[in-house]
């Protein structure tokens, strides 16, 4: 509830919730991980929405990054000017591993606590958070499938696969250490449902430093210094 008037932070009030969550961990290191969700909460007659969609590649393909972010900018522009820039910044801020000084991926959209008619990028009273959230849900696969189709027949090496597994370790680090939903669920939730978004395989090595000028080093540089892709 995060301080909403009329809602008891200690709980006990009747509530309703609906959500859709998708995570795709490809076995192919050229296909980025996709994470997305949309959700609705209702308590004491108040409704609010949240969700987002973000991309976690293992190798940077600038055309992929541009098409993904351009897709979501078009969705945002349909609803409110300036919305994409706000939600992209919120995404970069949220999916961040402070202990490593790295972002989890190349971002996308992230939003929370949006109320119909009161929120958005500018607080515009005419913003329809429900319609926007529905459009995000409808667009999830369309933002990612062309990227998967582009790369799924690519050949890849064992070295690339190992790098993918090492980077998946970062994904798991974020989920267990920083993700609000996972941390909330671990306090008495259903363990299997909470961990289902984790990568099926990960790898760990001590102090992995990519070779300067390599594609792996480029990824790390982008994760440390988020770009504007549109």
Tab-separated table of C-alpha atoms in Angstrom:
chain	number	residue	atom	x	y	z
A	1	UNK	CA	0.000	0.000	0.000
A	2	UNK	CA	3.039	2.281	0.553
A	3	UNK	CA	1.273	4.857	2.721
A	4	UNK	CA	-2.074	5.178	0.960
A	5	UNK	CA	-4.721	6.967	2.985
A	6	UNK	CA	-7.402	4.652	4.358
A	7	UNK	CA	-5.270	1.505	4.027
A	8	UNK	CA	-3.880	-0.099	7.177
A	9	UNK	CA	-0.212	-0.971	6.616
A	10	UNK	CA	-0.555	-3.754	9.201
A	11	UNK	CA	-2.971	-5.603	6.910
A	12	UNK	CA	-6.251	-7.298	7.687
A	13	UNK	CA	-8.422	-5.468	5.165
A	14	UNK	CA	-10.195	-7.254	2.352
A	15	UNK	CA	-8.275	-7.047	-0.914
A	16	UNK	CA	-8.197	-8.345	-4.465
A	17	UNK	CA	-5.219	-8.834	-6.748
A	18	UNK	CA	-4.602	-9.935	-10.322
A	19	UNK	CA	-1.296	-10.382	-12.087
A	20	UNK	CA	0.451	-11.866	-15.108
A	21	UNK	CA	4.183	-12.545	-14.978
A	22	UNK	CA	6.457	-13.890	-17.732
A	23	UNK	CA	10.147	-14.792	-17.650
A	24	UNK	CA	11.924	-16.399	-20.638
A	25	UNK	CA	15.404	-17.848	-20.103
A	26	UNK	CA	16.650	-19.023	-23.477
A	27	UNK	CA	19.276	-21.751	-23.776
A	28	UNK	CA	20.769	-19.678	-26.625
A	29	UNK	CA	23.281	-17.014	-25.483
A	30	UNK	CA	22.374	-14.712	-28.378
A	31	UNK	CA	18.740	-14.497	-27.215
A	32	UNK	CA	18.206	-12.123	-24.283
A	33	UNK	CA	16.267	-13.026	-21.171
A	34	UNK	CA	12.858	-11.342	-21.076
A	35	UNK	CA	11.100	-10.440	-17.847
A	36	UNK	CA	7.689	-8.816	-17.779
A	37	UNK	CA	4.625	-8.483	-15.606
A	38	UNK	CA	1.434	-6.512	-15.108
A	39	UNK	CA	-0.529	-6.385	-11.874
A	40	UNK	CA	-3.548	-4.844	-10.177
A	41	UNK	CA	-4.233	-4.398	-6.449
A	42	UNK	CA	-7.514	-3.316	-4.875
A	43	UNK	CA	-7.872	-2.449	-1.184
A	44	UNK	CA	-10.552	-0.369	0.553
A	45	UNK	CA	-12.040	0.774	-2.737
A	46	UNK	CA	-8.700	1.956	-4.105
A	47	UNK	CA	-7.054	0.371	-7.154
A	48	UNK	CA	-3.519	0.726	-8.391
A	49	UNK	CA	-1.422	-0.834	-11.139
A	50	UNK	CA	2.153	-1.892	-11.696
A	51	UNK	CA	4.299	-3.790	-14.131
A	52	UNK	CA	6.959	-3.465	-16.762
A	53	UNK	CA	9.085	-5.246	-19.320
A	54	UNK	CA	12.877	-5.397	-19.486
A	55	UNK	CA	15.610	-7.140	-21.444
A	56	UNK	CA	18.731	-8.885	-20.138
A	57	UNK	CA	21.090	-9.731	-23.015
A	58	UNK	CA	24.374	-11.616	-22.760
A	59	UNK	CA	25.813	-9.900	-25.812
A	60	UNK	CA	24.963	-6.405	-26.969
A	61	UNK	CA	23.177	-6.096	-30.298
A	62	UNK	CA	22.482	-2.403	-30.750
A	63	UNK	CA	19.726	-3.023	-33.309
A	64	UNK	CA	17.942	-5.321	-30.850
A	65	UNK	CA	18.244	-2.805	-28.027
A	66	UNK	CA	16.945	-0.007	-30.239
A	67	UNK	CA	13.971	-2.014	-31.539
A	68	UNK	CA	12.997	-3.162	-28.038
A	69	UNK	CA	13.105	0.325	-26.547
A	70	UNK	CA	11.465	1.889	-29.613
A	71	UNK	CA	8.593	-0.575	-29.275
A	72	UNK	CA	7.960	0.442	-25.677
A	73	UNK	CA	8.375	4.132	-26.397
A	74	UNK	CA	5.607	3.832	-28.988
A	75	UNK	CA	3.339	2.152	-26.434
A	76	UNK	CA	4.067	4.888	-23.892
A	77	UNK	CA	3.635	7.726	-26.408
A	78	UNK	CA	0.161	6.428	-27.190
A	79	UNK	CA	-0.840	7.237	-23.612
A	80	UNK	CA	1.252	10.205	-22.504
A	81	UNK	CA	4.115	12.304	-23.807
A	82	UNK	CA	7.235	11.846	-21.696
A	83	UNK	CA	6.029	8.629	-20.091
A	84	UNK	CA	8.670	6.414	-21.704
A	85	UNK	CA	11.577	8.509	-20.407
A	86	UNK	CA	10.225	8.340	-16.858
A	87	UNK	CA	9.561	4.594	-16.880
A	88	UNK	CA	12.876	3.814	-18.596
A	89	UNK	CA	14.711	5.763	-15.895
A	90	UNK	CA	12.708	3.982	-13.178
A	91	UNK	CA	13.631	0.644	-14.760
A	92	UNK	CA	17.337	1.459	-14.803
A	93	UNK	CA	17.132	2.592	-11.178
A	94	UNK	CA	15.285	-0.509	-9.971
A	95	UNK	CA	17.192	-3.300	-11.755
A	96	UNK	CA	20.569	-2.404	-10.286
A	97	UNK	CA	23.118	-4.396	-8.286
A	98	UNK	CA	24.824	-1.793	-6.074
A	99	UNK	CA	27.441	-4.220	-4.772
A	100	UNK	CA	28.721	-4.664	-8.340
A	101	UNK	CA	27.902	-1.241	-9.728
A	102	UNK	CA	26.050	-2.925	-12.594
A	103	UNK	CA	22.518	-2.890	-13.922
A	104	UNK	CA	20.870	-6.258	-14.481
A	105	UNK	CA	20.247	-5.675	-18.174
A	106	UNK	CA	19.551	-2.919	-20.692
A	107	UNK	CA	16.257	-1.958	-19.108
A	108	UNK	CA	12.885	-1.213	-20.604
A	109	UNK	CA	9.888	-0.110	-18.532
A	110	UNK	CA	9.141	-0.311	-14.821
A	111	UNK	CA	6.162	1.236	-13.055
A	112	UNK	CA	4.405	0.844	-9.727
A	113	UNK	CA	1.637	2.507	-7.718
A	114	UNK	CA	-0.136	3.936	-10.766
A	115	UNK	CA	-3.692	4.982	-10.006
A	116	UNK	CA	-6.265	5.514	-12.737
A	117	UNK	CA	-6.739	9.177	-13.530
A	118	UNK	CA	-4.039	10.468	-11.168
A	119	UNK	CA	-0.634	9.233	-12.280
A	120	UNK	CA	1.649	8.838	-15.265
A	121	UNK	CA	4.842	10.656	-16.063
A	122	UNK	CA	3.503	14.113	-15.232
A	123	UNK	CA	0.662	13.536	-12.776
A	124	UNK	CA	-1.845	14.301	-15.528
A	125	UNK	CA	-5.327	13.740	-14.135
A	126	UNK	CA	-6.474	12.323	-17.464
A	127	UNK	CA	-3.984	9.454	-17.499
A	128	UNK	CA	-5.676	6.029	-17.705
A	129	UNK	CA	-3.389	3.647	-15.796
A	130	UNK	CA	-5.632	0.652	-16.486
A	131	UNK	CA	-5.607	1.148	-20.258
A	132	UNK	CA	-1.850	1.643	-20.210
A	133	UNK	CA	-1.294	-1.496	-18.130
A	134	UNK	CA	-3.466	-3.533	-20.514
A	135	UNK	CA	-1.419	-2.313	-23.474
A	136	UNK	CA	1.804	-3.282	-21.713
A	137	UNK	CA	0.441	-6.774	-21.132
A	138	UNK	CA	-0.623	-7.119	-24.760
A	139	UNK	CA	2.748	-5.924	-26.057
A	140	UNK	CA	5.116	-8.135	-24.070
A	141	UNK	CA	5.649	-10.883	-26.622
A	142	UNK	CA	5.614	-8.519	-29.593
A	143	UNK	CA	8.566	-6.640	-28.087
A	144	UNK	CA	10.716	-9.782	-27.760
A	145	UNK	CA	9.694	-12.422	-30.319
A	146	UNK	CA	11.311	-10.642	-33.313
A	147	UNK	CA	14.618	-10.598	-31.416
A	148	UNK	CA	14.340	-14.300	-30.590
A	149	UNK	CA	13.455	-15.161	-34.193
A	150	UNK	CA	16.413	-13.134	-35.466
A	151	UNK	CA	18.958	-15.080	-33.414
A	152	UNK	CA	17.566	-18.522	-32.715
A	153	UNK	CA	19.341	-20.195	-35.651
A	154	UNK	CA	22.703	-18.570	-34.903
A	155	UNK	CA	25.559	-20.885	-34.077
A	156	UNK	CA	27.291	-20.236	-30.763
A	157	UNK	CA	30.398	-21.450	-28.975
A	158	UNK	CA	30.941	-23.095	-25.602
A	159	UNK	CA	32.675	-19.902	-24.516
A	160	UNK	CA	29.548	-17.891	-25.287
A	161	UNK	CA	27.380	-20.395	-23.443
A	162	UNK	CA	29.660	-20.219	-20.394
A	163	UNK	CA	29.469	-16.423	-20.432
A	164	UNK	CA	25.678	-16.654	-20.547
A	165	UNK	CA	25.658	-18.906	-17.465
A	166	UNK	CA	27.990	-16.553	-15.599
A	167	UNK	CA	25.734	-13.588	-16.382
A	168	UNK	CA	22.717	-15.583	-15.279
A	169	UNK	CA	24.373	-15.658	-11.874
A	170	UNK	CA	23.997	-11.877	-11.768
A	171	UNK	CA	20.313	-12.301	-12.561
A	172	UNK	CA	19.896	-14.623	-9.596
A	173	UNK	CA	21.886	-12.273	-7.359
A	174	UNK	CA	19.459	-9.465	-8.113
A	175	UNK	CA	16.396	-11.616	-7.500
A	176	UNK	CA	17.587	-12.895	-4.128
A	177	UNK	CA	19.231	-9.732	-2.805
A	178	UNK	CA	17.240	-6.816	-4.198
A	179	UNK	CA	13.956	-7.735	-5.874
A	180	UNK	CA	11.077	-6.522	-3.702
A	181	UNK	CA	8.646	-9.202	-4.830
A	182	UNK	CA	11.048	-12.083	-4.215
A	183	UNK	CA	12.117	-10.767	-0.806
A	184	UNK	CA	8.479	-10.292	0.194
A	185	UNK	CA	7.622	-13.805	-0.959
A	186	UNK	CA	10.529	-15.417	0.877
A	187	UNK	CA	8.959	-14.265	4.144
A	188	UNK	CA	6.487	-17.132	4.338
A	189	UNK	CA	5.496	-17.488	0.701
A	190	UNK	CA	5.365	-20.530	-1.577
A	191	UNK	CA	9.016	-21.274	-2.248
A	192	UNK	CA	8.531	-23.047	-5.579
A	193	UNK	CA	6.378	-20.232	-6.946
A	194	UNK	CA	8.896	-17.629	-5.804
A	195	UNK	CA	11.927	-19.319	-7.332
A	196	UNK	CA	10.262	-20.274	-10.622
A	197	UNK	CA	11.609	-17.096	-12.264
A	198	UNK	CA	15.223	-18.096	-11.558
A	199	UNK	CA	17.428	-19.261	-14.454
A	200	UNK	CA	17.437	-23.073	-14.773
A	201	UNK	CA	21.258	-23.179	-14.929
A	202	UNK	CA	23.885	-20.713	-13.681
A	203	UNK	CA	27.678	-20.737	-13.346
A	204	UNK	CA	30.023	-19.071	-10.873
A	205	UNK	CA	33.685	-18.129	-11.124
A	206	UNK	CA	35.783	-15.893	-8.951
A	207	UNK	CA	36.548	-12.371	-10.213
A	208	UNK	CA	35.722	-12.834	-13.891
A	209	UNK	CA	37.189	-9.931	-15.887
A	210	UNK	CA	36.427	-9.883	-19.641
A	211	UNK	CA	39.247	-9.340	-22.095
A	212	UNK	CA	39.483	-5.629	-23.021
A	213	UNK	CA	37.792	-4.885	-26.326
A	214	UNK	CA	35.808	-8.135	-26.315
A	215	UNK	CA	32.038	-8.430	-26.777
A	216	UNK	CA	31.844	-9.543	-23.147
A	217	UNK	CA	33.632	-6.360	-22.053
A	218	UNK	CA	31.188	-4.287	-24.120
A	219	UNK	CA	28.269	-5.839	-22.260
A	220	UNK	CA	29.804	-5.037	-18.875
A	221	UNK	CA	30.434	-1.445	-19.959
A	222	UNK	CA	26.786	-1.034	-20.985
A	223	UNK	CA	25.598	-2.581	-17.715
A	224	UNK	CA	27.699	-0.081	-15.800
A	225	UNK	CA	26.691	2.877	-17.969
A	226	UNK	CA	23.046	2.625	-19.201
A	227	UNK	CA	22.394	4.078	-22.649
A	228	UNK	CA	19.501	5.861	-24.263
A	229	UNK	CA	18.594	3.431	-27.032
A	230	UNK	CA	15.892	5.478	-28.760
